mmCIF file of the C-alpha atoms, coordinates in Angstrom:
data_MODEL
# 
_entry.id   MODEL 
# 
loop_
_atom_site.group_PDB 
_atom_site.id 
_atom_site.type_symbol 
_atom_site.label_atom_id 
_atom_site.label_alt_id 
_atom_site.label_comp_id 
_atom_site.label_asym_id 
_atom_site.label_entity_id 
_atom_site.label_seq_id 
_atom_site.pdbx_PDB_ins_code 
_atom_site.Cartn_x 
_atom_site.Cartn_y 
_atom_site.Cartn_z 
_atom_site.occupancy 
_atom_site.B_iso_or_equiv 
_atom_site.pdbx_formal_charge 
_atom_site.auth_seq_id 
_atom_site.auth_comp_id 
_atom_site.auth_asym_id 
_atom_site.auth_atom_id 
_atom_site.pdbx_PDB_model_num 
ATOM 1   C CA . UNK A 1 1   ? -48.635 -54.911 -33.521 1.00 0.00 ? 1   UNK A CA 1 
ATOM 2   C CA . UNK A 1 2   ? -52.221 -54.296 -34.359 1.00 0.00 ? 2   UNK A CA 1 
ATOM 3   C CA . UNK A 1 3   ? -53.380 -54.525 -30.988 1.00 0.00 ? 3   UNK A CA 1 
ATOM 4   C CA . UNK A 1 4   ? -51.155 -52.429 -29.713 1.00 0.00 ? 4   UNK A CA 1 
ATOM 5   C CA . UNK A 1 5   ? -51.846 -49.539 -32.327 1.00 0.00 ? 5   UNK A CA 1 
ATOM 6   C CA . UNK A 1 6   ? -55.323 -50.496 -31.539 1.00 0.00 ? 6   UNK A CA 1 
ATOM 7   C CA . UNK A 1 7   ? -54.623 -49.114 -27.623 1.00 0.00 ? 7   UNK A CA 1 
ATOM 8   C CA . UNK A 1 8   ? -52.669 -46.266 -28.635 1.00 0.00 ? 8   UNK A CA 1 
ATOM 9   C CA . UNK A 1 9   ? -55.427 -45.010 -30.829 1.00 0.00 ? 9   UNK A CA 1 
ATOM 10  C CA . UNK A 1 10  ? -57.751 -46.214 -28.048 1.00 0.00 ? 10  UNK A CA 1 
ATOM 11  C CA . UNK A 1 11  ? -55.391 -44.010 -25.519 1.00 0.00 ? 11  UNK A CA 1 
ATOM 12  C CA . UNK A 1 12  ? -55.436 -40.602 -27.804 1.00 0.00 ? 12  UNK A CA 1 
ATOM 13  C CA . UNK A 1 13  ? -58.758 -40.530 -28.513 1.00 0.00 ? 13  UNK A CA 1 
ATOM 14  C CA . UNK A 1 14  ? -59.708 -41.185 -25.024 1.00 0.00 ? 14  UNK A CA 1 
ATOM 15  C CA . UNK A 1 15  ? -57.392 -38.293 -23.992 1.00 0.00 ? 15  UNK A CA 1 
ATOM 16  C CA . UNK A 1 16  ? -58.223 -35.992 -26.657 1.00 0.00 ? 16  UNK A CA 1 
ATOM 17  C CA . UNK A 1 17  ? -61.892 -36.719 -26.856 1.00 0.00 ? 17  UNK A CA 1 
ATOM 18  C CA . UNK A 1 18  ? -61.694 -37.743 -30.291 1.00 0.00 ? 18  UNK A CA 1 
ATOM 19  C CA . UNK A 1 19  ? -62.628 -40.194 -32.571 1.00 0.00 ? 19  UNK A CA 1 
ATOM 20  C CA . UNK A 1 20  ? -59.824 -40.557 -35.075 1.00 0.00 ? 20  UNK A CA 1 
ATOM 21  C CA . UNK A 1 21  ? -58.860 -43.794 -36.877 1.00 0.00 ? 21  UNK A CA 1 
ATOM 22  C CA . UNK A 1 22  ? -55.855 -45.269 -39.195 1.00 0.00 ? 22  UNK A CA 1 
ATOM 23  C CA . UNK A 1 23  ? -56.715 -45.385 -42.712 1.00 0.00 ? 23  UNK A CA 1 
ATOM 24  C CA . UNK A 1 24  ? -55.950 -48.530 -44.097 1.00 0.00 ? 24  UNK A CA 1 
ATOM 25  C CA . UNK A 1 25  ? -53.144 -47.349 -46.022 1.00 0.00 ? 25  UNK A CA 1 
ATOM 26  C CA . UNK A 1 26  ? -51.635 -45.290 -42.995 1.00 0.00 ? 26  UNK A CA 1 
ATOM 27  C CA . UNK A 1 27  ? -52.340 -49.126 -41.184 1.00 0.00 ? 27  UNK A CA 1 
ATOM 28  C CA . UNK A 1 28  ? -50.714 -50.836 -43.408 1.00 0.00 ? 28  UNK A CA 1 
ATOM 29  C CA . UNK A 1 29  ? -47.381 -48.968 -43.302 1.00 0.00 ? 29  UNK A CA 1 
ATOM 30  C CA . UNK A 1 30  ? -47.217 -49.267 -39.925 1.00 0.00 ? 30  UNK A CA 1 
ATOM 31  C CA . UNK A 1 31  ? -47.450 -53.041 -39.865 1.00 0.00 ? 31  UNK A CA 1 
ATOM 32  C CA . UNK A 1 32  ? -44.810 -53.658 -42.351 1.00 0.00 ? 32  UNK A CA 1 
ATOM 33  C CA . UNK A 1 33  ? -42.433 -51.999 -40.144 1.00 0.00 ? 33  UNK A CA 1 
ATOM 34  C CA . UNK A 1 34  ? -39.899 -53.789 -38.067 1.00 0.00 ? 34  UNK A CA 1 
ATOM 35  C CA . UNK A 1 35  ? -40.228 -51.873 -35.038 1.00 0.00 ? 35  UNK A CA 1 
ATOM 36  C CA . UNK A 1 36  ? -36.355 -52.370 -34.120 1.00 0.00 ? 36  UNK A CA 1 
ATOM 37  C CA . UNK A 1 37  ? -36.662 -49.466 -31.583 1.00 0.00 ? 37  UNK A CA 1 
ATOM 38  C CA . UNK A 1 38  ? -39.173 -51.431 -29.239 1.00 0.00 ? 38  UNK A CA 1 
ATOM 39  C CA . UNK A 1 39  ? -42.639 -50.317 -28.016 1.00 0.00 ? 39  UNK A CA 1 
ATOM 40  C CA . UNK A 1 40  ? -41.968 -46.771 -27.710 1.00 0.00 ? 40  UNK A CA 1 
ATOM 41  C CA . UNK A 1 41  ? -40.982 -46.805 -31.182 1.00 0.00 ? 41  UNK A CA 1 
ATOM 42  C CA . UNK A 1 42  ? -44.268 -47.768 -32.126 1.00 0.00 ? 42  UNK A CA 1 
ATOM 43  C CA . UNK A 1 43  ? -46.185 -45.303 -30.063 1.00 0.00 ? 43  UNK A CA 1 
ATOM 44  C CA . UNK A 1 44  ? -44.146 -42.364 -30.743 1.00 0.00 ? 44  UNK A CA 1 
ATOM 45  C CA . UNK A 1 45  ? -45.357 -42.896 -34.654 1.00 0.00 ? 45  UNK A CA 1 
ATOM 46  C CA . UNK A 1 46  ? -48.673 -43.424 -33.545 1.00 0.00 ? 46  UNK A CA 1 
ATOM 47  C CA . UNK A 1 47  ? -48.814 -40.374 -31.156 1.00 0.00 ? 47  UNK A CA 1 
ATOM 48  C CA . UNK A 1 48  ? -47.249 -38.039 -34.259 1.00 0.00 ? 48  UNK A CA 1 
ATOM 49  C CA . UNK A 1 49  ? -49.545 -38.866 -36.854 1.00 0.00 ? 49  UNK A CA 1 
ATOM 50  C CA . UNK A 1 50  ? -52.648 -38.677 -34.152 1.00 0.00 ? 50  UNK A CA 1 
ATOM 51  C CA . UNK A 1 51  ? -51.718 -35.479 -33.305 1.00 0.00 ? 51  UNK A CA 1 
ATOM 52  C CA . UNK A 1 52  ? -50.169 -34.193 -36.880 1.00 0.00 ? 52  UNK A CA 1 
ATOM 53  C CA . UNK A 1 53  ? -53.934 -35.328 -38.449 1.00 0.00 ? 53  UNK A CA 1 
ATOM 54  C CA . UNK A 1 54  ? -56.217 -32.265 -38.850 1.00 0.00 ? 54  UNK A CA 1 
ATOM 55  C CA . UNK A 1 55  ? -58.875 -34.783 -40.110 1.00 0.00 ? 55  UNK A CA 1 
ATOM 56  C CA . UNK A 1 56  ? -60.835 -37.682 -37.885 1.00 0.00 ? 56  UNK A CA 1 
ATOM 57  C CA . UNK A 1 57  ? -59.080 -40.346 -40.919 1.00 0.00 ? 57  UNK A CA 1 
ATOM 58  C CA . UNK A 1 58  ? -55.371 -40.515 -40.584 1.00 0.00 ? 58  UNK A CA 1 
ATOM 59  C CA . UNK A 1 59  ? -53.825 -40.513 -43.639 1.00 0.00 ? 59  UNK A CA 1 
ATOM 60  C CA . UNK A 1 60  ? -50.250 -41.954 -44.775 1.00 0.00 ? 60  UNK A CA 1 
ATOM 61  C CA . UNK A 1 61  ? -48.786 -38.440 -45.162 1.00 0.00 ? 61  UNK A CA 1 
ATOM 62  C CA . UNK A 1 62  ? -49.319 -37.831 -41.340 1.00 0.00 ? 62  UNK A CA 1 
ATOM 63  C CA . UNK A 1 63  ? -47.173 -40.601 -40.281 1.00 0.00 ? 63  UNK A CA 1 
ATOM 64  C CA . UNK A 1 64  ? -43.274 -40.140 -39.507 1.00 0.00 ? 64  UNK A CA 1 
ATOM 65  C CA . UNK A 1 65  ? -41.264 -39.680 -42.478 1.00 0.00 ? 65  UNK A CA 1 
ATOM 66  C CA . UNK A 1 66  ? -39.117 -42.865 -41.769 1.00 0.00 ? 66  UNK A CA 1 
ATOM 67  C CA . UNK A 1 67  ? -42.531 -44.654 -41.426 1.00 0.00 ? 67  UNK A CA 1 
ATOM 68  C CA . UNK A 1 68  ? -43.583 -43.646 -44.856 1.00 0.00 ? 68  UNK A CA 1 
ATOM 69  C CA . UNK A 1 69  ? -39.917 -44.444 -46.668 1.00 0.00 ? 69  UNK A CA 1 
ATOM 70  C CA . UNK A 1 70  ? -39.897 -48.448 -45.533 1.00 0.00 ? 70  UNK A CA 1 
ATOM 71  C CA . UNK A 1 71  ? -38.507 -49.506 -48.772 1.00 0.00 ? 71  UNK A CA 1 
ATOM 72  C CA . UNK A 1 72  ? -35.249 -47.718 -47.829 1.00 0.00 ? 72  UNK A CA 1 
ATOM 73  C CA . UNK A 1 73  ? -32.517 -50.076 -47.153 1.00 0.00 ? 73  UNK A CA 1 
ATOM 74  C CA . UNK A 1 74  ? -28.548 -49.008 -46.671 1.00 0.00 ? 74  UNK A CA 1 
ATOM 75  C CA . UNK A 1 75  ? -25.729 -51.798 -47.978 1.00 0.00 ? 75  UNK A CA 1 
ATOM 76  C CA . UNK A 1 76  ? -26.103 -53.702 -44.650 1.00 0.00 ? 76  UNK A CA 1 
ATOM 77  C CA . UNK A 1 77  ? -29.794 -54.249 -45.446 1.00 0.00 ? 77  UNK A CA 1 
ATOM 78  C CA . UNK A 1 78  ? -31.060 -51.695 -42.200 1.00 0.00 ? 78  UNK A CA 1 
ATOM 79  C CA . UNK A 1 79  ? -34.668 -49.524 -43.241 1.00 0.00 ? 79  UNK A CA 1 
ATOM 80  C CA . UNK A 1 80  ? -33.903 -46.077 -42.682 1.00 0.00 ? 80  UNK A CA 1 
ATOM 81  C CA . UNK A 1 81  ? -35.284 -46.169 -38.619 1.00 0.00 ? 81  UNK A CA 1 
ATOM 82  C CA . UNK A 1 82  ? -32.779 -48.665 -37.471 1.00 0.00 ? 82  UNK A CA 1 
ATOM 83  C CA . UNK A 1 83  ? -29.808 -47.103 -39.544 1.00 0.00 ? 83  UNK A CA 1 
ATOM 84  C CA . UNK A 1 84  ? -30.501 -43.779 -38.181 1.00 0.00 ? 84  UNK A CA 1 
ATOM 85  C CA . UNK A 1 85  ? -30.553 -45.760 -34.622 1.00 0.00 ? 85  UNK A CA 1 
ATOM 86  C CA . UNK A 1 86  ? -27.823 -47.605 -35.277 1.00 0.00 ? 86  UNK A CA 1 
ATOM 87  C CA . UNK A 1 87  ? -26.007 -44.776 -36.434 1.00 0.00 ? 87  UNK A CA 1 
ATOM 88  C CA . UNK A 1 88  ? -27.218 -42.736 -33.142 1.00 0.00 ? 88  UNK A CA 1 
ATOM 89  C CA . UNK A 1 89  ? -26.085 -45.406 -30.969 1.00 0.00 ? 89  UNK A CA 1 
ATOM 90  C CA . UNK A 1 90  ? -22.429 -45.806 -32.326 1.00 0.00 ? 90  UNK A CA 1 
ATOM 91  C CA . UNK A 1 91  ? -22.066 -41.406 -31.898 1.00 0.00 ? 91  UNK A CA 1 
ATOM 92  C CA . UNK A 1 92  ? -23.593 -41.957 -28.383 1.00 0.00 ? 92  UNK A CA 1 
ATOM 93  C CA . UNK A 1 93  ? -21.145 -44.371 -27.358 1.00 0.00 ? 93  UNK A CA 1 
ATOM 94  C CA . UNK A 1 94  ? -18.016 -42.693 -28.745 1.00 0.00 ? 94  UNK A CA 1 
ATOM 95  C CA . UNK A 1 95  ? -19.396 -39.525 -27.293 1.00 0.00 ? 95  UNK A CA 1 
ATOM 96  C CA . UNK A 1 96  ? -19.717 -41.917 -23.552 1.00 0.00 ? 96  UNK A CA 1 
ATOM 97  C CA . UNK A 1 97  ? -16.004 -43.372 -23.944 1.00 0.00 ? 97  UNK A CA 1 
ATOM 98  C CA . UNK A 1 98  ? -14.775 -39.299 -24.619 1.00 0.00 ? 98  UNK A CA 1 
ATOM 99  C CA . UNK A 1 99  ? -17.009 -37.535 -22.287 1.00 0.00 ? 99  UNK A CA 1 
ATOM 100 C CA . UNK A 1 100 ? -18.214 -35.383 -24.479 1.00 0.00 ? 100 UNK A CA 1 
ATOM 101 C CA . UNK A 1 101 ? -21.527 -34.270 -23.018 1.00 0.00 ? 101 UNK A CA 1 
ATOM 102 C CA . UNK A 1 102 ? -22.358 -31.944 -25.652 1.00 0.00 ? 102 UNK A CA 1 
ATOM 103 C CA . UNK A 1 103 ? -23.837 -34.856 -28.168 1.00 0.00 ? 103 UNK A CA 1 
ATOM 104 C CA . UNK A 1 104 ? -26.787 -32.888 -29.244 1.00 0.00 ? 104 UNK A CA 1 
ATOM 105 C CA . UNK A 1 105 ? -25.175 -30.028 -30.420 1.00 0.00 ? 105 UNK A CA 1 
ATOM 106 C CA . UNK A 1 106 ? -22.194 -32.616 -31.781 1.00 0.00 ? 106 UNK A CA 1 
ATOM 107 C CA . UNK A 1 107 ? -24.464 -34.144 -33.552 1.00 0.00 ? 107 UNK A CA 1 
ATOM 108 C CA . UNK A 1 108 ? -26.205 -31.303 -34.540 1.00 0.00 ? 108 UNK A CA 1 
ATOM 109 C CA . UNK A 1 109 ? -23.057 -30.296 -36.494 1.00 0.00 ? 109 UNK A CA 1 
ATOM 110 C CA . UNK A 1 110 ? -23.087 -33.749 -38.064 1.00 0.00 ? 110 UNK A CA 1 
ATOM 111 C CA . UNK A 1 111 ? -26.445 -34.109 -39.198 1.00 0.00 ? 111 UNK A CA 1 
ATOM 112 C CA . UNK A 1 112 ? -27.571 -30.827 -40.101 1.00 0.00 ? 112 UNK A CA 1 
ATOM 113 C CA . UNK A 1 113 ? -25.116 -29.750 -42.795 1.00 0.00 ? 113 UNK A CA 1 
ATOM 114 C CA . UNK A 1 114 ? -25.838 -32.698 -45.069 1.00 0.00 ? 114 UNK A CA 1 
ATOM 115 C CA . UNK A 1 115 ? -29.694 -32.074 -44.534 1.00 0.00 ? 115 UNK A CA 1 
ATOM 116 C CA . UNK A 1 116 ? -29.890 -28.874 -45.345 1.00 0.00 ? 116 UNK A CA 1 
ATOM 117 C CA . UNK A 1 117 ? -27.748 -29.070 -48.685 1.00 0.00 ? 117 UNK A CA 1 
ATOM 118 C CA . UNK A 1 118 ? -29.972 -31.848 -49.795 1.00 0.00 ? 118 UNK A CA 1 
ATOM 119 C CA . UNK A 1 119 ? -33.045 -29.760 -49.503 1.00 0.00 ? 119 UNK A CA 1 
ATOM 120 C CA . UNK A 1 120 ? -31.412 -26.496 -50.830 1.00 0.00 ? 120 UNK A CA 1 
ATOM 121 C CA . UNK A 1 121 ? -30.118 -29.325 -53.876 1.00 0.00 ? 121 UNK A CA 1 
ATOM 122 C CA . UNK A 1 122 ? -33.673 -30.790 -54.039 1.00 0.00 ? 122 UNK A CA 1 
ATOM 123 C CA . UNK A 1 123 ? -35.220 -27.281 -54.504 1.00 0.00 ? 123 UNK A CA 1 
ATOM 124 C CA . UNK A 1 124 ? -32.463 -25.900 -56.483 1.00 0.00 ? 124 UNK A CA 1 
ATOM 125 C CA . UNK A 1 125 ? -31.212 -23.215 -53.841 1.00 0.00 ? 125 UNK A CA 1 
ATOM 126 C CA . UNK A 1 126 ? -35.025 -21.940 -53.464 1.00 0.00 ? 126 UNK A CA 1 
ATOM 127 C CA . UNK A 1 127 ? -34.623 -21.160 -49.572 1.00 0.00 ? 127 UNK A CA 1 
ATOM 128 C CA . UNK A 1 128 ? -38.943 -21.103 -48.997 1.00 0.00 ? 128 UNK A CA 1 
ATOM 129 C CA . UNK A 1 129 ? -39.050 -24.428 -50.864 1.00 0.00 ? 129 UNK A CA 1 
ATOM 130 C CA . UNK A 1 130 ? -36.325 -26.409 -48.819 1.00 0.00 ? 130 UNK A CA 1 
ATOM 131 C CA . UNK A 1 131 ? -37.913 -24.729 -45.385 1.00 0.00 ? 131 UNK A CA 1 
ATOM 132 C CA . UNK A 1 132 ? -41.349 -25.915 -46.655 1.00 0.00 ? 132 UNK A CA 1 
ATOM 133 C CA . UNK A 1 133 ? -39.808 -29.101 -47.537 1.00 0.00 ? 133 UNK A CA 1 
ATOM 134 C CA . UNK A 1 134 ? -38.306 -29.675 -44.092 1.00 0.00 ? 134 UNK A CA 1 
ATOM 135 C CA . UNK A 1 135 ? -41.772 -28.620 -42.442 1.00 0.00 ? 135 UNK A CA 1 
ATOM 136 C CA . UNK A 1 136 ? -40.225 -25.364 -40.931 1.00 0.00 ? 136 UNK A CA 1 
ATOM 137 C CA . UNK A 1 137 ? -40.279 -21.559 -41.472 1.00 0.00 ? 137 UNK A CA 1 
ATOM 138 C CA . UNK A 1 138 ? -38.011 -19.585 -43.903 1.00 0.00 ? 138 UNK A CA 1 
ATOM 139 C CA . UNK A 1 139 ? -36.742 -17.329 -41.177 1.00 0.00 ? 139 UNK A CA 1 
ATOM 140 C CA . UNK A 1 140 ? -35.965 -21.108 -39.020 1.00 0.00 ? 140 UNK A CA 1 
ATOM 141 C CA . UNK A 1 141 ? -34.215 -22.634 -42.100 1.00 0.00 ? 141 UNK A CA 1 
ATOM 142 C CA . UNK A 1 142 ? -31.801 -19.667 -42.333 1.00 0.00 ? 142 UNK A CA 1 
ATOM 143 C CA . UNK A 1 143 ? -31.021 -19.489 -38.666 1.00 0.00 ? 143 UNK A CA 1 
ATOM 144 C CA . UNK A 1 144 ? -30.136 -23.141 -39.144 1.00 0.00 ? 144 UNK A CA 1 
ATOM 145 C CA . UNK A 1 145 ? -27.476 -22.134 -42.574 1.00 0.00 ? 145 UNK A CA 1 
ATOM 146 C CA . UNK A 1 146 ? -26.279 -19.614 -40.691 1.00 0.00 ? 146 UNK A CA 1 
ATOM 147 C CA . UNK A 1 147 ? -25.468 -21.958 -37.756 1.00 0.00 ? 147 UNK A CA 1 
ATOM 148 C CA . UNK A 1 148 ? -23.608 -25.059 -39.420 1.00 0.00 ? 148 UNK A CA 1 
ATOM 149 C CA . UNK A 1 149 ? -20.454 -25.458 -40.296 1.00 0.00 ? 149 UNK A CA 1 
ATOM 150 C CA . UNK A 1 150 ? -19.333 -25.594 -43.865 1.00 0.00 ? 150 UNK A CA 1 
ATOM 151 C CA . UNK A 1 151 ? -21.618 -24.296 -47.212 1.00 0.00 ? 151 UNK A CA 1 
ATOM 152 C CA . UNK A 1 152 ? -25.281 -25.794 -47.419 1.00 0.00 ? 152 UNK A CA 1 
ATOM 153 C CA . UNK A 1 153 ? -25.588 -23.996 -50.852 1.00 0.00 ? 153 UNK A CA 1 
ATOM 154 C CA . UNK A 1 154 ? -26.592 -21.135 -52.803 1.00 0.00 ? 154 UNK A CA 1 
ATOM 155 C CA . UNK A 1 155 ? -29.903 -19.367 -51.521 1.00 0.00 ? 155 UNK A CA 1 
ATOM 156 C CA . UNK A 1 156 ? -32.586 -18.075 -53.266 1.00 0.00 ? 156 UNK A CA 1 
# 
């Protein structure tokens, strides 16, 4: 695994022109994931907090949030990556065996509702908070009430 986040770094900063490197902290997180998804996995998280940096040292906060949540573990012992893969996977396939072909939206409708009342619960209703908390805009995170099904919450 360190060699291989050696090469992506290697790759970005070649294709960027800069010269940005892990912190040790932001290293170590990396390592003491399991990597479930395969090499692409890895990458992707590499490639996000490369290009989410503003700063040549990248920091833990730039990685992925499921990166930076490793001690997350559901009942069957899964981190938080390969639940949410797992979790992916089983929609996918029921989606296959139906052919439904709308599985983003689908799960869209799934995923959404439950994320947005936890950040409107987490901020206590306070709309800017829970968009700022999500990394989007105000305006985004009411398109994205308005579009799910069921109540997300009192806003504020």
């Amino acid at each position: 695994v360190p060699l291989l986040i050696s090469a992506f770094m290697n790759k970005y900063n070649t294709e960027s022109s800069a010269n940005k490197k892990l912190s040790d902290e932001a290293m170590r997180m990396l390592l003491e994931c399991s990597w479930p998804g395969n090499i692409y996995e890895l990458e992707s998280a590499v490639q996000y907090a490369f290009q989410r940096s503003r700063t040549a040292l990248i920091m833990p906060q730039s990685l992925p949030l499921w990166v930076s949540v490793p001690s997350y573990q559901s009942k069957s012992g899964e981190n938080l990556s390969e639940e949410l893969f797992r979790i992916a996977s089983e929609f996918m396939s029921v989606a296959e065996q139906v052919k439904t072909f709308n599985v983003y939206d689908s799960y869209k409708e799934l995923v959404f509702p439950p994320l947005l009342r936890a950040a409107m619960s987490i901020t206590n209703g306070n709309i800017s908070r829970a968009a700022t908390l999500l990394g989007i805009t105000r305006n985004t995170f009411k398109k994205l009430v308005k579009g799910v099904k069921g109540e997300v919450g009192q806003a504020r």
